[in-house]
Every structure is written in C-alpha cells, then in structure tokens.
mmCIF file of C-alpha atoms and ligand atoms in Angstrom:
data_model
loop_
_atom_site.group_PDB
_atom_site.id
_atom_site.type_symbol
_atom_site.label_atom_id
_atom_site.label_comp_id
_atom_site.label_asym_id
_atom_site.label_seq_id
_atom_site.Cartn_x
_atom_site.Cartn_y
_atom_site.Cartn_z
ATOM 1 C CA MET Y 229 25.954 82.730 177.050
ATOM 2 C CA SER Y 230 22.447 81.341 177.216
ATOM 3 C CA SER Y 231 21.295 78.912 179.901
ATOM 4 C CA ASP Y 232 20.402 76.475 177.078
ATOM 5 C CA HIS Y 233 24.042 76.454 176.094
ATOM 6 C CA ARG Y 234 25.183 75.488 179.601
ATOM 7 C CA PHE Y 235 22.503 72.846 179.756
ATOM 8 C CA ALA Y 236 23.726 71.354 176.482
ATOM 9 C CA LEU Y 237 27.221 71.175 177.969
ATOM 10 C CA ASP Y 238 25.962 68.982 180.783
ATOM 11 C CA ASN Y 239 24.428 66.739 178.147
ATOM 12 C CA CYS Y 240 27.816 65.599 176.883
ATOM 13 C CA ILE Y 241 28.211 61.976 177.983
ATOM 14 C CA LYS Y 242 31.810 61.815 176.683
ATOM 15 C CA CYS Y 243 31.040 59.019 174.255
ATOM 16 C CA SER Y 244 33.474 60.480 171.642
ATOM 17 C CA ILE Y 245 31.122 59.600 168.768
ATOM 18 C CA CYS Y 246 31.597 63.176 167.497
ATOM 19 C CA VAL Y 247 35.362 62.607 167.324
ATOM 20 C CA SER Y 248 34.971 59.550 165.120
ATOM 21 C CA HIS Y 249 32.683 61.556 162.783
ATOM 22 C CA CYS Y 250 34.925 64.632 162.525
ATOM 23 C CA PRO Y 251 36.550 64.692 159.059
ATOM 24 C CA VAL Y 252 39.280 67.088 160.186
ATOM 25 C CA ALA Y 253 40.308 65.072 163.277
ATOM 26 C CA ARG Y 254 40.420 61.998 160.992
ATOM 27 C CA VAL Y 255 43.176 63.425 158.799
ATOM 28 C CA THR Y 256 45.249 65.737 161.034
ATOM 29 C CA ASP Y 257 46.434 65.946 164.637
ATOM 30 C CA LYS Y 258 46.540 69.755 164.408
ATOM 31 C CA PHE Y 259 42.906 69.739 165.552
ATOM 32 C CA ALA Y 260 42.228 68.007 168.869
ATOM 33 C CA GLY Y 261 38.648 67.142 167.893
ATOM 34 C CA PRO Y 262 35.063 68.209 168.506
ATOM 35 C CA LYS Y 263 34.714 66.898 172.073
ATOM 36 C CA GLN Y 264 38.016 68.356 173.212
ATOM 37 C CA ASN Y 265 37.599 71.744 171.483
ATOM 38 C CA GLY Y 266 33.824 71.742 172.059
ATOM 39 C CA PRO Y 267 32.264 70.763 175.408
ATOM 40 C CA ASP Y 268 35.551 69.908 177.184
ATOM 41 C CA LEU Y 269 37.202 73.296 176.633
ATOM 42 C CA GLU Y 270 33.885 75.177 176.753
ATOM 43 C CA ARG Y 271 33.759 74.535 180.500
ATOM 44 C CA PHE Y 272 36.970 76.564 180.878
ATOM 45 C CA ARG Y 273 35.944 79.171 178.303
ATOM 46 C CA LEU Y 274 32.710 79.938 180.155
ATOM 47 C CA GLU Y 275 34.791 81.085 183.135
ATOM 48 C CA GLU Y 276 37.771 82.398 181.205
ATOM 49 C CA PRO Y 277 37.259 83.344 177.511
ATOM 50 C CA ALA Y 278 41.056 83.687 177.061
ATOM 51 C CA ALA Y 279 41.302 79.890 177.448
ATOM 52 C CA VAL Y 280 40.394 79.552 173.763
ATOM 53 C CA HIS Y 281 43.219 77.942 171.790
ATOM 54 C CA SER Y 282 44.355 78.841 168.252
ATOM 55 C CA SER Y 283 43.772 75.229 167.078
ATOM 56 C CA ILE Y 284 40.041 76.086 167.063
ATOM 57 C CA GLY Y 285 40.793 77.576 163.619
ATOM 58 C CA TYR Y 286 41.133 74.025 162.308
ATOM 59 C CA CYS Y 287 37.418 73.288 162.829
ATOM 60 C CA SER Y 288 35.909 73.555 159.352
ATOM 61 C CA ASN Y 289 32.335 74.100 160.623
ATOM 62 C CA CYS Y 290 31.111 71.113 158.602
ATOM 63 C CA LYS Y 291 28.692 70.208 161.443
ATOM 64 C CA GLY Y 292 29.352 66.465 161.145
ATOM 65 C CA CYS Y 293 29.777 66.401 164.941
ATOM 66 C CA ASP Y 294 26.324 67.932 165.535
ATOM 67 C CA VAL Y 295 24.725 65.311 163.290
ATOM 68 C CA ALA Y 296 26.539 62.451 165.063
ATOM 69 C CA CYS Y 297 26.101 63.543 168.697
ATOM 70 C CA PRO Y 298 23.454 61.367 170.405
ATOM 71 C CA SER Y 299 22.895 64.008 173.099
ATOM 72 C CA GLY Y 300 22.192 66.999 170.860
ATOM 73 C CA VAL Y 301 25.153 69.053 172.071
ATOM 74 C CA ALA Y 302 25.595 72.171 169.901
ATOM 75 C CA ILE Y 303 29.281 71.398 169.321
ATOM 76 C CA SER Y 304 29.846 73.384 166.129
ATOM 77 C CA ALA Y 305 28.103 76.445 167.605
ATOM 78 C CA MET Y 306 30.462 76.249 170.602
ATOM 79 C CA ASN Y 307 33.385 76.134 168.183
ATOM 80 C CA CYS Y 308 32.048 79.123 166.221
ATOM 81 C CA ARG Y 309 31.689 81.125 169.431
ATOM 82 C CA ALA Y 310 35.172 80.085 170.484
ATOM 83 C CA LYS Y 311 36.567 81.251 167.126
ATOM 84 C CA GLY Y 312 34.785 84.567 167.688
ATOM 85 C CA GLU Y 313 36.361 84.837 171.140
ATOM 86 C CA TYR Y 314 39.780 84.017 169.716
ATOM 87 C CA VAL Y 315 39.443 86.671 166.999
ATOM 88 C CA SER Y 316 38.191 89.310 169.435
ATOM 89 C CA LEU Y 317 41.258 88.628 171.618
ATOM 90 C CA HIS Y 318 43.921 88.218 168.936
ATOM 91 C CA GLY Y 319 42.407 89.693 165.750
ATOM 92 C CA ALA Y 320 41.922 88.010 162.371
ATOM 93 C CA SER Y 321 44.563 87.767 159.651
ATOM 94 C CA LEU Y 322 44.191 89.979 156.556
ATOM 95 C CA ARG Y 323 43.619 86.786 154.518
ATOM 96 C CA ASP Y 324 40.738 85.679 156.753
ATOM 97 C CA LYS Y 325 39.203 89.166 156.726
ATOM 98 C CA ILE Y 326 39.223 89.100 152.910
ATOM 99 C CA LEU Y 327 37.936 85.526 152.517
ATOM 100 C CA ALA Y 328 35.155 86.203 155.035
ATOM 101 C CA ARG Y 329 33.807 89.132 153.007
ATOM 102 C CA VAL Y 330 32.242 87.127 150.209
ATOM 103 C CA GLU Y 331 29.614 89.780 149.520
ATOM 104 C CA GLY Y 332 32.259 92.521 149.365
ATOM 105 C CA MET Y 333 34.426 90.423 147.021
ATOM 106 C CA GLY Y 334 31.404 89.793 144.777
ATOM 107 C CA LYS Y 335 30.613 93.509 144.601
ATOM 108 C CA ALA Y 336 34.242 94.366 143.838
ATOM 109 C CA ALA Y 337 34.484 91.672 141.139
ATOM 110 C CA ARG Y 338 31.364 93.144 139.483
ATOM 111 C CA LEU Y 339 33.531 96.003 138.224
ATOM 112 C CA ALA Y 340 35.425 93.696 135.839
ATOM 113 C CA PRO Y 341 34.553 90.009 136.296
ATOM 114 C CA SER Y 342 36.461 88.747 133.242
ATOM 115 C CA ILE Y 343 39.670 90.478 134.389
ATOM 116 C CA VAL Y 344 39.229 89.057 137.913
ATOM 117 C CA ASN Y 345 38.746 85.576 136.411
ATOM 118 C CA ARG Y 346 41.880 85.938 134.282
ATOM 119 C CA LEU Y 347 43.941 87.153 137.258
ATOM 120 C CA ALA Y 348 42.656 84.205 139.333
ATOM 121 C CA GLY Y 349 44.269 81.875 136.788
ATOM 122 C CA PHE Y 350 47.547 83.820 136.532
ATOM 123 C CA GLN Y 351 49.995 81.576 138.391
ATOM 124 C CA PRO Y 352 52.680 84.169 139.296
ATOM 125 C CA LEU Y 353 49.987 86.235 140.998
ATOM 126 C CA ARG Y 354 48.604 83.160 142.768
ATOM 127 C CA LEU Y 355 52.100 82.317 144.076
ATOM 128 C CA LEU Y 356 52.471 85.882 145.321
ATOM 129 C CA ALA Y 357 49.065 85.711 147.031
ATOM 130 C CA GLU Y 358 50.097 82.454 148.684
ATOM 131 C CA LYS Y 359 53.356 83.935 149.946
ATOM 132 C CA MET Y 360 51.960 87.308 151.030
ATOM 133 C CA LEU Y 361 48.470 86.360 152.208
ATOM 134 C CA GLY Y 362 48.364 82.602 152.709
ATOM 135 C CA VAL Y 363 45.767 81.835 150.007
ATOM 136 C CA SER Y 364 46.536 78.474 148.355
ATOM 137 C CA ALA Y 365 48.110 78.912 144.924
ATOM 138 C CA VAL Y 366 46.683 75.623 143.641
ATOM 139 C CA MET Y 367 43.046 75.544 144.798
ATOM 140 C CA THR Y 368 40.640 76.343 141.957
ATOM 141 C CA LEU Y 369 38.977 79.698 142.628
ATOM 142 C CA PRO Y 370 35.296 80.296 141.878
ATOM 143 C CA ARG Y 371 34.704 82.171 138.621
ATOM 144 C CA TYR Y 372 32.610 85.324 138.642
ATOM 145 C CA ALA Y 373 29.667 85.578 136.251
ATOM 146 C CA GLU Y 374 29.514 88.411 133.722
ATOM 147 C CA LYS Y 375 26.134 89.467 135.145
ATOM 148 C CA THR Y 376 24.732 88.756 138.588
ATOM 149 C CA PHE Y 377 21.555 86.751 139.077
ATOM 150 C CA LEU Y 378 19.755 89.903 140.251
ATOM 151 C CA GLU Y 379 20.817 91.731 137.057
ATOM 152 C CA LEU Y 380 19.715 88.842 134.862
ATOM 153 C CA TYR Y 381 16.402 88.179 136.545
ATOM 154 C CA LYS Y 382 14.997 91.470 137.809
ATOM 155 C CA SER Y 383 13.613 92.631 134.445
ATOM 156 C CA LYS Y 384 10.898 89.930 134.391
ATOM 157 C CA ASN Y 385 7.340 91.146 134.995
ATOM 158 C CA ILE Y 386 5.443 90.031 138.058
ATOM 159 C CA ASP Y 387 2.145 88.333 137.201
ATOM 160 C CA GLU Y 388 -0.214 89.278 140.028
ATOM 161 C CA LYS Y 389 -2.451 86.224 139.480
ATOM 162 C CA LYS Y 390 0.274 83.655 140.135
ATOM 163 C CA THR Y 391 1.418 82.167 143.436
ATOM 164 C CA LYS Y 392 4.558 84.020 144.438
ATOM 165 C CA VAL Y 393 7.561 82.945 146.463
ATOM 166 C CA LEU Y 394 10.615 84.924 147.513
ATOM 167 C CA TYR Y 395 14.089 83.657 146.649
ATOM 168 C CA TYR Y 396 17.118 84.120 148.876
ATOM 169 C CA PRO Y 397 19.856 83.359 146.307
ATOM 170 C CA GLY Y 398 22.946 83.773 148.500
ATOM 171 C CA CYS Y 399 26.229 85.264 147.289
ATOM 172 C CA TYR Y 400 27.417 82.244 145.288
ATOM 173 C CA VAL Y 401 24.344 82.113 143.043
ATOM 174 C CA ASN Y 402 24.164 85.882 142.727
ATOM 175 C CA TYR Y 403 27.813 86.549 141.837
ATOM 176 C CA ASN Y 404 29.156 83.209 140.580
ATOM 177 C CA ALA Y 405 26.384 80.866 139.448
ATOM 178 C CA PRO Y 406 23.307 82.839 138.323
ATOM 179 C CA GLU Y 407 22.293 79.847 136.188
ATOM 180 C CA VAL Y 408 21.140 78.085 139.378
ATOM 181 C CA GLY Y 409 18.702 80.897 140.224
ATOM 182 C CA LEU Y 410 17.522 81.005 136.620
ATOM 183 C CA ALA Y 411 16.990 77.221 136.712
ATOM 184 C CA LEU Y 412 14.863 77.660 139.845
ATOM 185 C CA ALA Y 413 12.804 80.347 138.091
ATOM 186 C CA GLU Y 414 12.355 77.998 135.096
ATOM 187 C CA VAL Y 415 11.220 75.085 137.279
ATOM 188 C CA LEU Y 416 8.793 77.277 139.219
ATOM 189 C CA ALA Y 417 7.445 78.816 135.999
ATOM 190 C CA HIS Y 418 6.811 75.219 134.814
ATOM 191 C CA ASN Y 419 4.580 75.001 137.899
ATOM 192 C CA ASN Y 420 2.949 78.420 137.340
ATOM 193 C CA ILE Y 421 4.739 79.952 140.305
ATOM 194 C CA GLN Y 422 6.361 83.358 140.164
ATOM 195 C CA LEU Y 423 9.772 83.901 141.716
ATOM 196 C CA GLU Y 424 10.358 87.260 143.365
ATOM 197 C CA VAL Y 425 13.792 88.559 144.246
ATOM 198 C CA GLU Y 426 15.211 91.103 146.634
ATOM 199 C CA GLN Y 427 18.643 92.448 147.543
ATOM 200 C CA PHE Y 428 19.941 90.743 150.692
ATOM 201 C CA ASN Y 429 23.174 90.707 152.631
ATOM 202 C CA CYS Y 430 25.376 87.631 152.638
ATOM 203 C CA CYS Y 431 23.927 85.122 155.139
ATOM 204 C CA GLY Y 432 27.100 85.699 157.171
ATOM 205 C CA LEU Y 433 28.420 82.147 157.239
ATOM 206 C CA PRO Y 434 31.878 83.060 155.845
ATOM 207 C CA LEU Y 435 32.164 85.733 158.569
ATOM 208 C CA ILE Y 436 31.041 83.271 161.248
ATOM 209 C CA ALA Y 437 33.468 80.598 160.057
ATOM 210 C CA ASN Y 438 36.310 83.131 160.301
ATOM 211 C CA GLY Y 439 35.329 84.370 163.761
ATOM 212 C CA LEU Y 440 33.998 87.790 162.670
ATOM 213 C CA LEU Y 441 30.787 87.455 164.630
ATOM 214 C CA ASP Y 442 29.925 91.139 165.162
ATOM 215 C CA MET Y 443 29.716 91.850 161.441
ATOM 216 C CA ALA Y 444 27.796 88.603 160.865
ATOM 217 C CA ARG Y 445 25.304 89.601 163.581
ATOM 218 C CA ASP Y 446 24.604 92.947 161.867
ATOM 219 C CA GLN Y 447 23.980 91.203 158.537
ATOM 220 C CA ALA Y 448 21.785 88.626 160.256
ATOM 221 C CA LYS Y 449 19.567 91.359 161.702
ATOM 222 C CA ASN Y 450 19.225 93.076 158.297
ATOM 223 C CA ASN Y 451 18.363 89.829 156.535
ATOM 224 C CA LEU Y 452 15.900 88.721 159.176
ATOM 225 C CA GLU Y 453 14.056 92.042 159.135
ATOM 226 C CA LYS Y 454 13.612 91.925 155.349
ATOM 227 C CA LEU Y 455 12.616 88.257 155.303
ATOM 228 C CA GLN Y 456 10.132 88.775 158.120
ATOM 229 C CA GLY Y 457 8.375 91.425 156.013
ATOM 230 C CA TYR Y 458 7.767 88.860 153.251
ATOM 231 C CA ILE Y 459 6.745 86.146 155.718
ATOM 232 C CA ASN Y 460 4.194 88.526 157.240
ATOM 233 C CA ARG Y 461 2.738 88.899 153.736
ATOM 234 C CA GLY Y 462 2.339 85.122 153.410
ATOM 235 C CA TYR Y 463 5.382 84.297 151.282
ATOM 236 C CA HIS Y 464 7.415 81.123 151.386
ATOM 237 C CA ILE Y 465 11.165 81.852 151.239
ATOM 238 C CA ILE Y 466 13.111 79.550 148.920
ATOM 239 C CA THR Y 467 16.824 78.811 149.121
ATOM 240 C CA THR Y 468 19.053 76.777 146.829
ATOM 241 C CA CYS Y 469 22.174 76.819 149.048
ATOM 242 C CA PRO Y 470 21.993 74.485 152.076
ATOM 243 C CA SER Y 471 24.576 76.555 153.970
ATOM 244 C CA CYS Y 472 22.608 79.811 153.591
ATOM 245 C CA ASN Y 473 19.471 77.946 154.679
ATOM 246 C CA LEU Y 474 21.100 76.470 157.776
ATOM 247 C CA THR Y 475 22.753 79.748 158.737
ATOM 248 C CA LEU Y 476 19.553 81.755 158.455
ATOM 249 C CA ARG Y 477 17.346 79.237 160.220
ATOM 250 C CA ARG Y 478 19.684 77.822 162.864
ATOM 251 C CA GLU Y 479 22.889 79.824 163.302
ATOM 252 C CA TYR Y 480 21.084 83.158 163.712
ATOM 253 C CA GLN Y 481 19.267 81.628 166.660
ATOM 254 C CA GLU Y 482 22.141 79.589 168.129
ATOM 255 C CA LEU Y 483 24.847 82.227 167.780
ATOM 256 C CA PHE Y 484 22.966 85.515 167.957
ATOM 257 C CA GLN Y 485 19.820 84.538 169.905
ATOM 258 C CA LEU Y 486 17.628 85.958 167.113
ATOM 259 C CA ASN Y 487 14.118 84.574 166.846
ATOM 260 C CA THR Y 488 13.979 82.435 163.696
ATOM 261 C CA ASP Y 489 10.723 80.569 164.479
ATOM 262 C CA SER Y 490 8.873 81.986 161.466
ATOM 263 C CA LEU Y 491 11.856 81.262 159.194
ATOM 264 C CA ASN Y 492 11.849 77.678 160.385
ATOM 265 C CA GLU Y 493 8.249 77.452 159.290
ATOM 266 C CA LYS Y 494 8.382 79.358 156.003
ATOM 267 C CA MET Y 495 11.923 78.992 154.650
ATOM 268 C CA LEU Y 496 12.433 75.890 152.532
ATOM 269 C CA ASP Y 497 15.086 74.382 150.333
ATOM 270 C CA ALA Y 498 13.841 74.534 146.713
ATOM 271 C CA PHE Y 499 13.345 70.765 146.582
ATOM 272 C CA GLU Y 500 11.552 70.731 149.955
ATOM 273 C CA TYR Y 501 9.156 73.261 148.464
ATOM 274 C CA LEU Y 502 8.688 71.177 145.310
ATOM 275 C CA GLY Y 503 8.142 68.079 147.479
ATOM 276 C CA MET Y 504 5.426 69.960 149.343
ATOM 277 C CA LEU Y 505 3.766 70.841 146.021
ATOM 278 C CA LEU Y 506 4.010 67.196 144.959
ATOM 279 C CA GLN Y 507 2.358 66.015 148.177
ATOM 280 C CA GLN Y 508 -0.432 68.564 147.728
ATOM 281 C CA GLY Y 509 -0.975 67.384 144.155
ATOM 282 C CA LYS Y 510 0.042 70.823 142.851
ATOM 283 C CA MET Y 511 3.245 69.912 141.066
ATOM 284 C CA VAL Y 512 3.354 69.635 137.290
ATOM 285 C CA ALA Y 513 5.241 66.307 137.102
ATOM 286 C CA ARG Y 514 5.533 66.335 133.295
ATOM 287 C CA PHE Y 515 9.177 65.877 132.352
ATOM 288 C CA GLU Y 516 11.110 65.151 129.199
ATOM 289 C CA GLU Y 517 13.285 62.050 129.071
ATOM 290 C CA LEU Y 518 16.865 62.566 130.290
ATOM 291 C CA PRO Y 519 19.016 59.507 129.560
ATOM 292 C CA LEU Y 520 21.815 60.305 132.024
ATOM 293 C CA ARG Y 521 23.699 58.585 134.831
ATOM 294 C CA ILE Y 522 24.809 61.148 137.400
ATOM 295 C CA GLY Y 523 26.586 60.983 140.762
ATOM 296 C CA TYR Y 524 25.038 62.765 143.741
ATOM 297 C CA HIS Y 525 26.983 64.329 146.619
ATOM 298 C CA GLN Y 526 25.057 65.343 149.744
ATOM 299 C CA PRO Y 527 26.503 68.555 151.255
ATOM 300 C CA CYS Y 528 27.291 68.410 155.003
ATOM 301 C CA HIS Y 529 25.017 71.362 155.720
ATOM 302 C CA LEU Y 530 22.076 69.682 153.988
ATOM 303 C CA LYS Y 531 22.715 66.639 156.163
ATOM 304 C CA ALA Y 532 22.844 68.898 159.226
ATOM 305 C CA ALA Y 533 19.488 70.447 158.282
ATOM 306 C CA GLY Y 534 17.899 67.058 158.929
ATOM 307 C CA CYS Y 535 15.579 67.173 155.913
ATOM 308 C CA GLY Y 536 17.104 64.162 154.147
ATOM 309 C CA VAL Y 537 17.755 64.539 150.425
ATOM 310 C CA PRO Y 538 14.645 66.359 149.140
ATOM 311 C CA SER Y 539 15.937 66.361 145.540
ATOM 312 C CA ARG Y 540 15.905 62.533 145.419
ATOM 313 C CA GLU Y 541 12.104 62.229 145.408
ATOM 314 C CA ILE Y 542 11.696 64.816 142.667
ATOM 315 C CA LEU Y 543 14.554 63.767 140.374
ATOM 316 C CA GLN Y 544 13.331 60.166 140.320
ATOM 317 C CA LEU Y 545 10.253 61.430 138.454
ATOM 318 C CA ILE Y 546 12.442 62.238 135.414
ATOM 319 C CA PRO Y 547 12.288 59.384 132.896
ATOM 320 C CA GLY Y 548 15.679 57.943 131.932
ATOM 321 C CA LEU Y 549 17.631 59.650 134.732
ATOM 322 C CA ARG Y 550 19.748 57.528 137.098
ATOM 323 C CA VAL Y 551 21.164 59.268 140.145
ATOM 324 C CA GLU Y 552 23.866 57.346 142.042
ATOM 325 C CA ASP Y 553 24.639 58.429 145.618
ATOM 326 C CA LEU Y 554 28.397 58.960 146.114
ATOM 327 C CA ASP Y 555 27.902 58.385 149.864
ATOM 328 C CA ALA Y 556 31.450 59.644 150.530
ATOM 329 C CA GLY Y 557 31.010 62.117 153.404
ATOM 330 C CA CYS Y 558 32.444 65.629 153.588
ATOM 331 C CA CYS Y 559 34.061 67.004 150.403
ATOM 332 C CA GLY Y 560 36.590 68.904 152.567
ATOM 333 C CA LEU Y 561 36.321 72.416 151.121
ATOM 334 C CA SER Y 562 33.980 73.872 153.761
ATOM 335 C CA GLY Y 563 33.606 77.407 152.403
ATOM 336 C CA SER Y 564 36.831 79.386 152.737
ATOM 337 C CA TYR Y 565 38.619 76.610 154.698
ATOM 338 C CA GLY Y 566 40.202 74.748 151.765
ATOM 339 C CA PHE Y 567 41.452 77.988 150.150
ATOM 340 C CA LYS Y 568 43.789 78.602 153.081
ATOM 341 C CA LYS Y 569 47.382 77.566 152.437
ATOM 342 C CA GLU Y 570 47.831 75.700 155.736
ATOM 343 C CA LYS Y 571 44.489 73.884 155.314
ATOM 344 C CA TYR Y 572 44.586 73.019 151.621
ATOM 345 C CA ALA Y 573 46.253 69.610 152.148
ATOM 346 C CA ILE Y 574 43.786 68.739 154.942
ATOM 347 C CA SER Y 575 40.893 69.715 152.694
ATOM 348 C CA GLN Y 576 42.180 67.559 149.829
ATOM 349 C CA GLU Y 577 42.802 64.593 152.128
ATOM 350 C CA ILE Y 578 39.220 64.807 153.435
ATOM 351 C CA GLY Y 579 37.965 65.014 149.843
ATOM 352 C CA ARG Y 580 39.835 61.878 148.795
ATOM 353 C CA ASN Y 581 36.734 59.756 149.595
ATOM 354 C CA VAL Y 582 34.671 61.847 147.176
ATOM 355 C CA PHE Y 583 37.345 61.489 144.482
ATOM 356 C CA ASN Y 584 37.416 57.699 144.984
ATOM 357 C CA ALA Y 585 33.614 57.424 144.867
ATOM 358 C CA VAL Y 586 33.395 59.377 141.581
ATOM 359 C CA LYS Y 587 36.086 57.188 140.040
ATOM 360 C CA GLU Y 588 34.572 53.924 141.326
ATOM 361 C CA LEU Y 589 31.116 54.823 140.020
ATOM 362 C CA GLY Y 590 32.629 55.915 136.708
ATOM 363 C CA VAL Y 591 30.338 58.962 136.455
ATOM 364 C CA HIS Y 592 31.380 62.049 134.490
ATOM 365 C CA GLN Y 593 28.651 64.332 135.793
ATOM 366 C CA VAL Y 594 27.910 65.019 139.453
ATOM 367 C CA ILE Y 595 25.180 67.014 141.158
ATOM 368 C CA SER Y 596 25.247 68.688 144.561
ATOM 369 C CA GLU Y 597 23.253 71.515 146.096
ATOM 370 C CA CYS Y 598 26.259 73.415 147.514
ATOM 371 C CA GLY Y 599 28.344 75.668 145.265
ATOM 372 C CA MET Y 600 31.514 75.068 147.288
ATOM 373 C CA CYS Y 601 31.019 71.258 147.159
ATOM 374 C CA GLN Y 602 30.570 71.633 143.390
ATOM 375 C CA LEU Y 603 33.857 73.516 143.130
ATOM 376 C CA GLN Y 604 35.752 70.998 145.239
ATOM 377 C CA ILE Y 605 34.374 68.021 143.275
ATOM 378 C CA TYR Y 606 35.383 69.709 140.030
ATOM 379 C CA HIS Y 607 38.837 70.465 141.489
ATOM 380 C CA LEU Y 608 39.259 66.871 142.710
ATOM 381 C CA THR Y 609 37.872 64.996 139.702
ATOM 382 C CA GLY Y 610 37.441 67.294 136.697
ATOM 383 C CA ALA Y 611 33.803 66.079 136.421
ATOM 384 C CA ALA Y 612 31.096 68.476 135.235
ATOM 385 C CA VAL Y 613 29.215 69.472 138.384
ATOM 386 C CA TYR Y 614 25.737 71.001 138.567
ATOM 387 C CA HIS Y 615 23.054 71.962 141.018
ATOM 388 C CA PRO Y 616 20.184 69.387 140.922
ATOM 389 C CA LEU Y 617 17.859 72.227 139.844
ATOM 390 C CA GLN Y 618 19.784 72.495 136.568
ATOM 391 C CA VAL Y 619 18.968 68.837 135.871
ATOM 392 C CA LEU Y 620 15.317 69.416 136.741
ATOM 393 C CA ALA Y 621 15.145 72.555 134.582
ATOM 394 C CA GLN Y 622 16.659 70.542 131.704
ATOM 395 C CA ALA Y 623 13.815 68.010 132.053
ATOM 396 C CA CYS Y 624 11.195 70.783 132.116
ATOM 397 C CA GLY Y 625 11.717 72.040 128.588
ATOM 398 C CA PRO Y 626 13.960 72.771 125.659
ATOM 399 C CA GLY Y 627 16.472 75.091 127.409
ATOM 400 C CA ARG Y 628 20.126 74.044 127.740
ATOM 401 C CA TRP Y 629 20.966 73.875 131.436
ATOM 402 C CA LEU Y 630 23.647 71.203 131.532
ATOM 403 C CA ALA Y 631 26.129 72.390 128.927
ATOM 404 C CA LYS Y 632 29.374 73.669 130.466
HETATM 405 S S1 LIG W 192 32.187 71.133 162.724
HETATM 406 FE FE1 LIG W 192 33.206 69.517 161.492
HETATM 407 S S2 LIG W 192 35.389 70.005 161.640
HETATM 408 FE FE2 LIG W 192 34.368 71.152 163.303
HETATM 409 S S3 LIG W 192 34.493 69.800 165.070
HETATM 410 FE FE3 LIG W 192 32.520 69.388 164.089
HETATM 411 S S4 LIG W 192 32.919 67.639 162.707
HETATM 412 FE FE4 LIG W 192 34.915 68.517 163.269
HETATM 413 S S1 LIG W 193 29.078 62.977 170.592
HETATM 414 FE FE1 LIG W 193 28.072 64.473 171.937
HETATM 415 S S2 LIG W 193 27.848 63.406 173.896
HETATM 416 FE FE2 LIG W 193 29.393 62.261 172.711
HETATM 417 S S3 LIG W 193 31.370 63.211 173.321
HETATM 418 FE FE3 LIG W 193 30.684 64.294 171.491
HETATM 419 S S4 LIG W 193 29.578 66.088 172.352
HETATM 420 FE FE4 LIG W 193 29.773 64.595 174.022
#
C-alpha cells in the first residue's frame, strides 16, 4: 500500500456524502455503502487483509463515490483493491473469470461471430447458463461484429504528410462496434488527420472489476509500454470509450503504481481532441444539417474523468441537431456487473431513472460514449443508441452512420 493511500484514508471526514451518491447502496441493502466498505473497513484491511467481506462484490465500480467525495478519498480504488484481496484469498467464480476476460471472449467469438450471436439469443441455452454459471438469462448480450475494427481499418494507406494520431479502440469497439472506430476515422479524415491503429491488450477494467488484479497488471504494463513508444514519437492517443480512458490514465497509477504522467498529458477522449482542434482554429466545422432530437446519457466514467461533456460543444455546431441531456445518473450496467444473475435486478433498478428520462423526453434515439451504457439503454428502452461520433460522422458527409 502506498503512503498516499493511507493519507487519503485520514482525509475521510465521515460526511457520508459518498453513501448518498452510491447508486447500489440506494437500491439494495446487500451493499453496506462506499464509506463503510471503503475507508471504514480499509483501516482494518491495512492490518489484516482477511478482513475483506464478500459484500465488496456488490460495488459496481461506477466511481460515483469518488466524484461526490469532498475530500478526494480514492474510495473506488480501495474497493477494487479489496476485491482483489478477496479473490486472492477465496478465488473467483468460473462465471467471473469468464466475464472478466473480455479480450479472450472477443478472440474466441472471432471464429464464428454469427453463430455466437445466434447462441446468445437461444433461450434454452441462456437458461442453462444462468443455472450453471450465474449469467442472467434475460440481460441482452452484446453482439459480435462480423469483422473486427482492426480487420476493417488496417488496409488503409498511411499518408505521411498528414497529422497522425494513434487510436486505442478498446475491446468493445474492436470486437462489437467497429462502426464507432470507423466513424472516428471519418471525422478525423474530414479534418485531414490520419488515424493509426495498433494491436493492444484489453485495458484490464473487466479484470479489475472482478478482482483479477495480477492479470490486469500484466496487461497494463504491456499497454503502457506500447503507448509510451507512440507518445515518445509525438503522437496524441485517442480513445472513444470513457472507461478505457479512465483505466489507462488513472487506474494504472492508483492500483498498480505505474507512471501514467505522459498518458495524462497525451491521451484524450475523441471529443476532447476535437475540442482542442476547435480552440486552435484547426477544426473543419463544416457540417450538413441533421434535423434530429436525441437524448444524451453521460457515462459515469466520463463524469469521473472530470472533463465535463466534451461532445456537447462539438455537436452543437451541427445545424438542426437538438441534444437533450437525460440527466438520470448511472445506467446500472457497469460492465459485467448487470450480466450477473444476482445483480441483474439491482442493475435494472438503478437504470430505472434512465428509462424514465427517455420516456419523459419522448426521444427515440439516444447517444452515449460508453458501449455498455448503450447496451443497457437499449435493453431498458428499446431506443436506437449510438456513440456521439456516429452522429458527428453523419453530419460530415454522405455516409450512413445512424441506420440500425
Ligand atoms: S464505485 Fe459506485 S457502486 Fe462502488 S461504492 Fe462507489 S458509488 Fe457505490
Ligand atoms: S464522501 Fe469522502 S469524506 Fe465523506 S464519508 Fe465518503 S469517503 Fe469520507
């Protein structure tokens, strides 16, 4: 444990603000809450790691507590470490080991994505998986794309004269939603910027959230080494997934004590990067009219990044587009959390606010930067859900980015 971590513990003034902002503690008494599981129990865990309690598994790692805490206590990081301690003492379930290996699942699904997608919708198999493994039989599963983003994009030629940026697509874009990465490439091409790609490991967040910290640490080191090579050559690193971004920039440092200073300087959310271009007068702000009214859901991990809603400034440049903020808090899915049988009902109860907001606004299309938020909103409401980059790409030219 670092001395910083102990110091942060002493910072807890026991105000309980984190408890009132915890979406899980709001809907279930199975989880004692961020203060109790975080700084309160951490005092015991520092002396006796076995003091970690199994209820720590109910923390969804949404990071709402970190955002709310007036004293800057790293509550969610304490919970992640505690989950790691619990798993190293008691082991992880087979279900959690599978759900944590998002990269491995993506690679396996590559062998026959359409068969995997069909099996995911085959109810008898889903009921069996619920009974045998504990994976909810009713939660919508992400669909795998026929070709990965890296397969679809890598054949493009690199134009040496253009500004180049490196893209960290994350597993969801690579295996499930390559259209988001292609939309980014389209938007950057509109601005005469070349997107470069590279094979990375999963950021490790699903492993961290399931307490498999040793494997996550190995992947973190691999990713950081590769990214550092590009940063040394002057590249900006672009992400489209707020959770990947937060994990790489903050969790690697907080959980694994890796130095992420250069990432914090050079890694940007796609819309942060576009905002920077806009400020520098380098953005091509020439957009086609888009007469749409769309709901916007801010992912928890974008909120935790503390960069506001960078897409708002850019999307308001599109003539005809109206973006309405759902302002409904956590969607409840939180990565693998809402796929777990015992957590599905909690996840849906948390997401009820999002469902109500979509219905009250009467919107049929929603945008959100996080693939898992998109899935949960679709599952809750049936609305068509996109990444904001797909809307921006639609306004850049004649391509069809919003048809589902
Ligand atoms: S990370 Fe989210 S679920 Fe976990 S304690 Fe904090 S607010 Fe609650
Ligand atoms: S919000 Fe921060 S200071 Fe207040 S109880 Fe929670 S951890 Fe302690």
